[in-house]
PDB file of C-alpha atoms in Angstrom:
ATOM      1  CA  GLN A   1       0.000   0.000   0.000  1.00  0.00           C
ATOM      2  CA  VAL A   2       1.011   3.583  -0.542  1.00  0.00           C
ATOM      3  CA  GLN A   3       2.189   5.459   2.505  1.00  0.00           C
ATOM      4  CA  LEU A   4       3.424   8.998   2.943  1.00  0.00           C
ATOM      5  CA  VAL A   5       4.616   9.793   6.445  1.00  0.00           C
ATOM      6  CA  GLU A   6       5.466  13.329   7.473  1.00  0.00           C
ATOM      7  CA  SER A   7       7.727  14.207  10.358  1.00  0.00           C
ATOM      8  CA  GLY A   8       9.577  17.176  11.750  1.00  0.00           C
ATOM      9  CA  GLY A   9       6.756  19.416  12.856  1.00  0.00           C
ATOM     10  CA  GLY A  10       6.678  21.117  16.200  1.00  0.00           C
ATOM     11  CA  LEU A  11       6.401  24.344  18.123  1.00  0.00           C
ATOM     12  CA  VAL A  12       8.820  27.133  17.281  1.00  0.00           C
ATOM     13  CA  GLN A  13       9.082  30.832  17.898  1.00  0.00           C
ATOM     14  CA  ALA A  14       8.622  33.343  15.132  1.00  0.00           C
ATOM     15  CA  GLY A  15      11.809  33.652  13.141  1.00  0.00           C
ATOM     16  CA  GLY A  16      12.792  30.075  13.795  1.00  0.00           C
ATOM     17  CA  SER A  17      13.255  27.169  11.432  1.00  0.00           C
ATOM     18  CA  LEU A  18      11.985  23.651  10.940  1.00  0.00           C
ATOM     19  CA  ARG A  19      12.669  20.978   8.392  1.00  0.00           C
ATOM     20  CA  LEU A  20       9.818  18.682   7.494  1.00  0.00           C
ATOM     21  CA  SER A  21      10.396  15.275   5.966  1.00  0.00           C
ATOM     22  CA  CYS A  22       8.035  13.005   4.098  1.00  0.00           C
ATOM     23  CA  ALA A  23       9.000   9.394   3.560  1.00  0.00           C
ATOM     24  CA  ALA A  24       7.162   7.566   0.797  1.00  0.00           C
ATOM     25  CA  SER A  25       6.641   3.872   0.286  1.00  0.00           C
ATOM     26  CA  GLY A  26       4.532   1.765  -2.036  1.00  0.00           C
ATOM     27  CA  ILE A  27       5.229   3.950  -5.062  1.00  0.00           C
ATOM     28  CA  THR A  28       7.998   4.343  -7.567  1.00  0.00           C
ATOM     29  CA  PHE A  29       9.068   7.565  -5.975  1.00  0.00           C
ATOM     30  CA  SER A  30      10.972   8.926  -8.953  1.00  0.00           C
ATOM     31  CA  SER A  31       7.789   8.739 -11.054  1.00  0.00           C
ATOM     32  CA  TYR A  32       6.008  11.229  -8.819  1.00  0.00           C
ATOM     33  CA  ALA A  33       6.102  14.935  -8.526  1.00  0.00           C
ATOM     34  CA  MET A  34       5.811  15.876  -4.876  1.00  0.00           C
ATOM     35  CA  GLY A  35       4.115  18.703  -3.113  1.00  0.00           C
ATOM     36  CA  TRP A  36       3.555  20.234   0.276  1.00  0.00           C
ATOM     37  CA  PHE A  37       0.232  21.687   1.331  1.00  0.00           C
ATOM     38  CA  ARG A  38      -0.988  23.126   4.585  1.00  0.00           C
ATOM     39  CA  GLN A  39      -4.288  23.612   6.311  1.00  0.00           C
ATOM     40  CA  ALA A  40      -5.092  25.875   9.222  1.00  0.00           C
ATOM     41  CA  PRO A  41      -8.199  25.293  11.360  1.00  0.00           C
ATOM     42  CA  GLY A  42     -11.319  26.375   9.541  1.00  0.00           C
ATOM     43  CA  LYS A  43      -9.397  27.104   6.359  1.00  0.00           C
ATOM     44  CA  GLU A  44      -9.055  25.449   2.994  1.00  0.00           C
ATOM     45  CA  ARG A  45      -6.036  23.355   2.246  1.00  0.00           C
ATOM     46  CA  GLU A  46      -3.557  25.502   0.371  1.00  0.00           C
ATOM     47  CA  PHE A  47      -0.584  24.878  -1.825  1.00  0.00           C
ATOM     48  CA  VAL A  48       2.839  25.534  -0.337  1.00  0.00           C
ATOM     49  CA  ALA A  49       5.484  24.078  -2.636  1.00  0.00           C
ATOM     50  CA  ALA A  50       6.058  21.428  -5.287  1.00  0.00           C
ATOM     51  CA  LEU A  51       8.877  19.971  -7.321  1.00  0.00           C
ATOM     52  CA  THR A  52       9.265  17.761 -10.340  1.00  0.00           C
ATOM     53  CA  ARG A  53      10.389  14.153 -10.370  1.00  0.00           C
ATOM     54  CA  SER A  54      14.076  14.946 -10.563  1.00  0.00           C
ATOM     55  CA  GLY A  55      13.829  18.053  -8.430  1.00  0.00           C
ATOM     56  CA  GLY A  56      14.898  20.216 -11.342  1.00  0.00           C
ATOM     57  CA  THR A  57      11.904  22.519 -11.174  1.00  0.00           C
ATOM     58  CA  ARG A  58      10.440  23.933  -7.998  1.00  0.00           C
ATOM     59  CA  ASN A  59       7.619  26.309  -7.318  1.00  0.00           C
ATOM     60  CA  TYR A  60       6.260  28.011  -4.230  1.00  0.00           C
ATOM     61  CA  ALA A  61       3.275  29.873  -3.000  1.00  0.00           C
ATOM     62  CA  ASP A  62       3.932  33.593  -2.861  1.00  0.00           C
ATOM     63  CA  SER A  63       3.438  33.540   0.886  1.00  0.00           C
ATOM     64  CA  VAL A  64       6.460  31.290   1.435  1.00  0.00           C
ATOM     65  CA  LYS A  65       8.743  32.147  -1.462  1.00  0.00           C
ATOM     66  CA  GLY A  66      12.186  33.088  -0.249  1.00  0.00           C
ATOM     67  CA  ARG A  67      11.638  31.442   3.121  1.00  0.00           C
ATOM     68  CA  PHE A  68      10.839  27.808   2.310  1.00  0.00           C
ATOM     69  CA  THR A  69      12.791  25.348   0.191  1.00  0.00           C
ATOM     70  CA  ILE A  70      11.467  22.075  -1.157  1.00  0.00           C
ATOM     71  CA  SER A  71      13.892  19.316  -2.081  1.00  0.00           C
ATOM     72  CA  ARG A  72      13.926  15.579  -2.601  1.00  0.00           C
ATOM     73  CA  ASP A  73      16.248  12.644  -2.298  1.00  0.00           C
ATOM     74  CA  ASN A  74      15.045   9.963  -4.667  1.00  0.00           C
ATOM     75  CA  ALA A  75      17.493   7.429  -3.262  1.00  0.00           C
ATOM     76  CA  LYS A  76      15.755   7.800   0.094  1.00  0.00           C
ATOM     77  CA  ASN A  77      12.208   8.178  -1.239  1.00  0.00           C
ATOM     78  CA  THR A  78      11.952  11.359   0.766  1.00  0.00           C
ATOM     79  CA  VAL A  79      10.845  14.908   0.134  1.00  0.00           C
ATOM     80  CA  TYR A  80      11.767  17.766   2.442  1.00  0.00           C
ATOM     81  CA  LEU A  81      10.496  21.204   3.259  1.00  0.00           C
ATOM     82  CA  GLN A  82      13.011  23.509   4.864  1.00  0.00           C
ATOM     83  CA  MET A  83      11.148  26.343   6.544  1.00  0.00           C
ATOM     84  CA  ASN A  84      13.050  29.416   7.647  1.00  0.00           C
ATOM     85  CA  SER A  85      11.970  32.751   9.072  1.00  0.00           C
ATOM     86  CA  LEU A  86       8.746  31.222  10.270  1.00  0.00           C
ATOM     87  CA  LYS A  87       5.790  33.455  10.975  1.00  0.00           C
ATOM     88  CA  PRO A  88       2.708  32.849  13.126  1.00  0.00           C
ATOM     89  CA  GLU A  89       0.628  32.738   9.951  1.00  0.00           C
ATOM     90  CA  ASP A  90       2.589  29.641   8.913  1.00  0.00           C
ATOM     91  CA  THR A  91       0.846  27.730  11.694  1.00  0.00           C
ATOM     92  CA  ALA A  92      -0.999  24.805  10.131  1.00  0.00           C
ATOM     93  CA  VAL A  93      -0.983  21.092   9.602  1.00  0.00           C
ATOM     94  CA  TYR A  94       1.452  20.390   6.792  1.00  0.00           C
ATOM     95  CA  TYR A  95       0.792  17.559   4.374  1.00  0.00           C
ATOM     96  CA  CYS A  96       2.950  16.001   1.732  1.00  0.00           C
ATOM     97  CA  ALA A  97       1.353  14.700  -1.421  1.00  0.00           C
ATOM     98  CA  ALA A  98       2.357  12.707  -4.483  1.00  0.00           C
ATOM     99  CA  ARG A  99       1.266  13.153  -8.090  1.00  0.00           C
ATOM    100  CA  TYR A 100       2.062  10.589 -10.752  1.00  0.00           C
ATOM    101  CA  ALA A 101       4.001  12.462 -13.394  1.00  0.00           C
ATOM    102  CA  ALA A 102       5.986   9.992 -15.498  1.00  0.00           C
ATOM    103  CA  GLY A 103       6.092  11.287 -19.048  1.00  0.00           C
ATOM    104  CA  LEU A 104       4.530  14.600 -18.054  1.00  0.00           C
ATOM    105  CA  ASN A 105       5.940  18.077 -17.852  1.00  0.00           C
ATOM    106  CA  GLY A 106       5.126  20.851 -15.485  1.00  0.00           C
ATOM    107  CA  LEU A 107       3.816  21.077 -11.976  1.00  0.00           C
ATOM    108  CA  LYS A 108       0.317  21.126 -10.559  1.00  0.00           C
ATOM    109  CA  TYR A 109      -0.746  23.234  -7.619  1.00  0.00           C
ATOM    110  CA  ALA A 110      -4.285  22.123  -6.873  1.00  0.00           C
ATOM    111  CA  ALA A 111      -4.798  19.575  -4.136  1.00  0.00           C
ATOM    112  CA  ARG A 112      -7.139  17.559  -6.345  1.00  0.00           C
ATOM    113  CA  GLU A 113      -4.237  16.776  -8.685  1.00  0.00           C
ATOM    114  CA  TYR A 114      -2.436  14.759  -6.021  1.00  0.00           C
ATOM    115  CA  ALA A 115      -3.497  11.178  -5.522  1.00  0.00           C
ATOM    116  CA  TYR A 116      -1.669  10.277  -2.330  1.00  0.00           C
ATOM    117  CA  TRP A 117      -1.462  12.146   0.943  1.00  0.00           C
ATOM    118  CA  GLY A 118       0.207  11.818   4.276  1.00  0.00           C
ATOM    119  CA  GLN A 119      -1.510  12.249   7.612  1.00  0.00           C
ATOM    120  CA  GLY A 120       0.072  15.612   8.253  1.00  0.00           C
ATOM    121  CA  THR A 121       2.395  17.109  10.816  1.00  0.00           C
ATOM    122  CA  GLN A 122       1.551  20.082  12.999  1.00  0.00           C
ATOM    123  CA  VAL A 123       3.618  23.231  12.755  1.00  0.00           C
ATOM    124  CA  THR A 124       2.915  25.897  15.336  1.00  0.00           C
ATOM    125  CA  VAL A 125       4.714  29.229  15.283  1.00  0.00           C
ATOM    126  CA  SER A 126       4.377  31.412  18.343  1.00  0.00           C
ATOM    127  CA  SER A 127       4.820  35.165  18.350  1.00  0.00           C
TER     128      SER A 127
END
């Protein structure tokens, strides 16, 4: 079965950093573009970052650009989200997601495009 397991969340002060990890199993990892999304209580799930199968192309939501970095290690079946200069408005549950992309170009930013999802990891940023 397909599993995506996030880790690395926690409570940090504004201005701090966290690195989230998402370990995938049950898929041919290199065939999947990967993304990070987040959801705050009472809010819609929103796109944060995504990258292509090889990691050669990355894209970010405007709200995190310049502060967050998405990367992947295909040998470890893992995608990362390095989060720096965290703000209270970054507080949310962060989810990783996988989109089958073999033979396809470009990235997708809508949650509905991603077939597989992790359970999420809580990130709380205090002021």
